[in-house]
Coordinates of C-alpha atoms in Angstrom, one line a residue:
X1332 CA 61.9 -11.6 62.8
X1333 CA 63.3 -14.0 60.1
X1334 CA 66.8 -12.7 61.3
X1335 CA 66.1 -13.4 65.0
X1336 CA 65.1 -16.7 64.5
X1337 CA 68.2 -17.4 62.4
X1338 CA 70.4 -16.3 65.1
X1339 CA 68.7 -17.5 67.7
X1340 CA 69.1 -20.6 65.9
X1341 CA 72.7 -20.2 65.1
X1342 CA 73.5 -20.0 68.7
X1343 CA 71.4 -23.0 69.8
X1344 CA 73.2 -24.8 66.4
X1345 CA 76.9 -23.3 68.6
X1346 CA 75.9 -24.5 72.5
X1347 CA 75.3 -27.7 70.7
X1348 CA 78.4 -28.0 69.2
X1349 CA 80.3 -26.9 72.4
X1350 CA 78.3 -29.1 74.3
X1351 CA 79.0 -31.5 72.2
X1352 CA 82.8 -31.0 72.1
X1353 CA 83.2 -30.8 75.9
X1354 CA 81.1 -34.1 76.3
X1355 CA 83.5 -35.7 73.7
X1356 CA 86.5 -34.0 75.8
X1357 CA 85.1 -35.3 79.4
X1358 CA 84.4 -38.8 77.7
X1359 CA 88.4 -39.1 76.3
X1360 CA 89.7 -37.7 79.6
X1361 CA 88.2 -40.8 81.5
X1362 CA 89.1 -42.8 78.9
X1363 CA 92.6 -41.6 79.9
X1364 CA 92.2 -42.0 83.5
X1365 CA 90.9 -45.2 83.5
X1366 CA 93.4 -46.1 81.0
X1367 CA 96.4 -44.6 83.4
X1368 CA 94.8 -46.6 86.4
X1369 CA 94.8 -50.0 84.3
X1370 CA 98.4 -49.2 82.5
X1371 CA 101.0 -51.8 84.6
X1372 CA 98.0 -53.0 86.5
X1373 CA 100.5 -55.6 88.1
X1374 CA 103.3 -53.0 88.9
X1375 CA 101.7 -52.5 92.2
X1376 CA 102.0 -56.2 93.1
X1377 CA 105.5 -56.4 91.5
X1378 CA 106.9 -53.3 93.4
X1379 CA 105.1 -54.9 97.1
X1380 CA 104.9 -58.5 96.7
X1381 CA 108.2 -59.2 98.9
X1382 CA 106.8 -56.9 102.0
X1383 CA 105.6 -58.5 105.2
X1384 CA 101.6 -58.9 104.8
X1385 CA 100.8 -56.2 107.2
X1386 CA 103.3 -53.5 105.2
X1387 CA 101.3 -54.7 102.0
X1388 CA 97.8 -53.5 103.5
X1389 CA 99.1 -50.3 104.7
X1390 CA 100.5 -49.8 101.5
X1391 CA 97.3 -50.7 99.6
X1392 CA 95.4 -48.4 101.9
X1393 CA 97.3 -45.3 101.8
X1394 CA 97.1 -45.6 97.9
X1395 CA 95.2 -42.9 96.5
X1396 CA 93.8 -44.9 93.6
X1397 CA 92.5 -47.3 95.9
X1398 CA 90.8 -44.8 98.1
X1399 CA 89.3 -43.6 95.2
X1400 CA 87.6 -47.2 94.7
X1401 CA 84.0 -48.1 95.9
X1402 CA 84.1 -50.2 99.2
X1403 CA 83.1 -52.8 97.2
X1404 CA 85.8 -52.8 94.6
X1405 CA 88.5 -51.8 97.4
X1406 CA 87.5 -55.5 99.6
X1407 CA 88.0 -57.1 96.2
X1408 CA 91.1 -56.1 95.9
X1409 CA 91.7 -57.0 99.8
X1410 CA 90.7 -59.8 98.8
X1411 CA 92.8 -60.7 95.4
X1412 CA 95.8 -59.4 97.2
X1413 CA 95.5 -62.0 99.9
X1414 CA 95.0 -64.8 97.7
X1415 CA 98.1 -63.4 95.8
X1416 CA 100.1 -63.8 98.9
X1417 CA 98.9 -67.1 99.1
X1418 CA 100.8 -68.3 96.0
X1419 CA 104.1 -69.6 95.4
X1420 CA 106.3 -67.4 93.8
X1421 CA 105.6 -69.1 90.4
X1422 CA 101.9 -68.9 90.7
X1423 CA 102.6 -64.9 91.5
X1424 CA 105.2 -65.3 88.6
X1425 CA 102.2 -66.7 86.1
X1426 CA 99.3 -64.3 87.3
X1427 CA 101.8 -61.4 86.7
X1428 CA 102.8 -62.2 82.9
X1429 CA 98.8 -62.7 83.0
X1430 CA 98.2 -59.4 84.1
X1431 CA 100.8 -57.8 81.4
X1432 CA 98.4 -59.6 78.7
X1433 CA 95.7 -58.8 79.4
X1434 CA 96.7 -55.1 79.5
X1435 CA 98.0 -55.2 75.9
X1436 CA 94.8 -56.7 74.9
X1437 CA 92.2 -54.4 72.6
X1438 CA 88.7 -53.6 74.2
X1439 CA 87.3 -56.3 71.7
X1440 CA 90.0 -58.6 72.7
X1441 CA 89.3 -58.2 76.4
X1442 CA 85.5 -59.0 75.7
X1443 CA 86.3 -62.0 74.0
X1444 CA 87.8 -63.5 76.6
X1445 CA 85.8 -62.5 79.1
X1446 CA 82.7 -64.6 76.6
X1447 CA 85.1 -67.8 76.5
X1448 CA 85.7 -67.7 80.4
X1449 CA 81.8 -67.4 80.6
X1450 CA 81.2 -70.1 78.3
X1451 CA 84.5 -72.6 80.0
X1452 CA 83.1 -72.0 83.1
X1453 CA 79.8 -73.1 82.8
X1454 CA 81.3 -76.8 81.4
X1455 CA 81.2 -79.4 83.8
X1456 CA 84.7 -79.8 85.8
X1457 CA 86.1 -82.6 84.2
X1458 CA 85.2 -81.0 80.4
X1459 CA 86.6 -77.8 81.2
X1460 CA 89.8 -79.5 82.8
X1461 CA 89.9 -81.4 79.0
X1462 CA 89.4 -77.6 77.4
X1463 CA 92.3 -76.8 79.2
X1464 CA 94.2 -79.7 78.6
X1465 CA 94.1 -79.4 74.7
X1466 CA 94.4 -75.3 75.0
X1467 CA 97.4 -75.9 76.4
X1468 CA 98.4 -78.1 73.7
X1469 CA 97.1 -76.1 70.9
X1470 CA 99.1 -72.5 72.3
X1471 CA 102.5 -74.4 71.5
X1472 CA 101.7 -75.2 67.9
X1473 CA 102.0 -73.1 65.1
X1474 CA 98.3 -71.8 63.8
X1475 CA 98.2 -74.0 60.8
X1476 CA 98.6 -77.0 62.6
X1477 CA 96.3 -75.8 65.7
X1478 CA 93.5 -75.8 63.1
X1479 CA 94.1 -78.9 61.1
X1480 CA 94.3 -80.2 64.9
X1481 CA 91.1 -78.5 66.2
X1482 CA 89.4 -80.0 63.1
X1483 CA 90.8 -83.6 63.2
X1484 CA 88.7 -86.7 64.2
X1485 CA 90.3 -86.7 67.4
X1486 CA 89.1 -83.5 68.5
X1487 CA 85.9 -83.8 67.0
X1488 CA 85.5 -87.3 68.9
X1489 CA 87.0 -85.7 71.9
X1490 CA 84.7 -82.5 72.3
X1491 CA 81.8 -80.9 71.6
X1492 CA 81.2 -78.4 68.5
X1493 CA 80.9 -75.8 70.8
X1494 CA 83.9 -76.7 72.8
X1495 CA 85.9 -77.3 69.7
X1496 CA 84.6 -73.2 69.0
X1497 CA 85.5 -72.6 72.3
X1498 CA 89.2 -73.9 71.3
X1499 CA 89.6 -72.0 68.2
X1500 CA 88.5 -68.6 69.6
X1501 CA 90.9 -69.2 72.9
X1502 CA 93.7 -70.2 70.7
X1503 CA 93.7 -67.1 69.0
X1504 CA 93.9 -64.9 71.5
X1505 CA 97.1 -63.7 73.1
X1506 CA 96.6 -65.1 76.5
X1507 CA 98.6 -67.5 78.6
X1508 CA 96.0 -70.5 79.7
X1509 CA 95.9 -71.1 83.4
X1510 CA 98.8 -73.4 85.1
X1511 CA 97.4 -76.3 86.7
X1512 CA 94.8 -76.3 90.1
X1513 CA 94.4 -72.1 88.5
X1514 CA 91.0 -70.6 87.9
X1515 CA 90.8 -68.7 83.8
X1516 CA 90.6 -64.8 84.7
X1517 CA 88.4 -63.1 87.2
X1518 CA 87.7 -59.9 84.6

């Protein structure tokens, strides 16, 4: 009986493990997939941004990713894309290069900034236009003198403690702050 139980155990020990493994195996193959689906996320706009408006839906229709897509998720896109076309070629230009850093960005990266976008877009207008203003500033100095400037009286008279936090985690990142009359990222 002893010898039953221990196999029976021993195979219920192996499932596990197999079950285990394919789980782990399912789990990196959508990693993959949704890795491939994000990879150049702006290619698509790069390759069809110069097509008449109409050609650019039937393009963005007959794509097989984006049929794949929720309805929900699809009129998103619907919509980004026609706010896209909307721009001037530099806009398109800056949301782009955008796009291309925030794909290099690590997971941990990405949430970051996805927490400072929450937290600069719950400040008033006018103090998020000033967050901007000095992030702007900030991105073209070197990182020693972005913190003696982030700590300076004039940035301590000029924003909040949690702004000036706000500052130092946004300069850190790798991401291009938005151009003038832009929104931060949608993500």
């Amino acid at each position: 009986m002893a010898g039953a139980v221990s196999l029976s155990l021993a195979g219920v020990s192996a499932t596990a493990a197999q079950n285990t493994r394919q789980a782990e195996r399912r789990a990196q193959e959508q990693a993959r997939r949704e890795e491939q689906q994000q990879h150049h996320a702006g290619e698509w706009l790069r390759q069809h941004r110069n097509m008449p408006p109409e050609q650019q839906r039937k393009a963005l229709e007959s794509d097989s990713r984006f049929r794949n897509l929720p309805p929900p998720q699809q009129q998103r896109l619907r919509n980004q894309l026609e706010r896209f076309r909307q721009m001037t070629p530099e806009q398109q230009d800056r949301v782009l290069g955008r796009m291309e850093t925030w794909e290099h960005l690590t997971p941990e990266q990405k949430n970051q900034a996805r927490q400072l976008h929450s937290q600069w877009q719950q400040l008033p207008p006018e103090r998020r236009q000033a967050v901007l203003n000095a992030l702007q500033s900030l991105r073209a100095m070197p990182p020693d003198a972005r913190q003696r400037a982030i700590e300076s009286p004039d940035f301590k008279n000029r924003f909040s403690p949690e702004e000036r936090n706000m500052l130092d985690n946004a300069s850190r990142l790798p991401l291009s702050p938005p151009g003038p009359n832009e929104q931060g990222p949608e993500e």
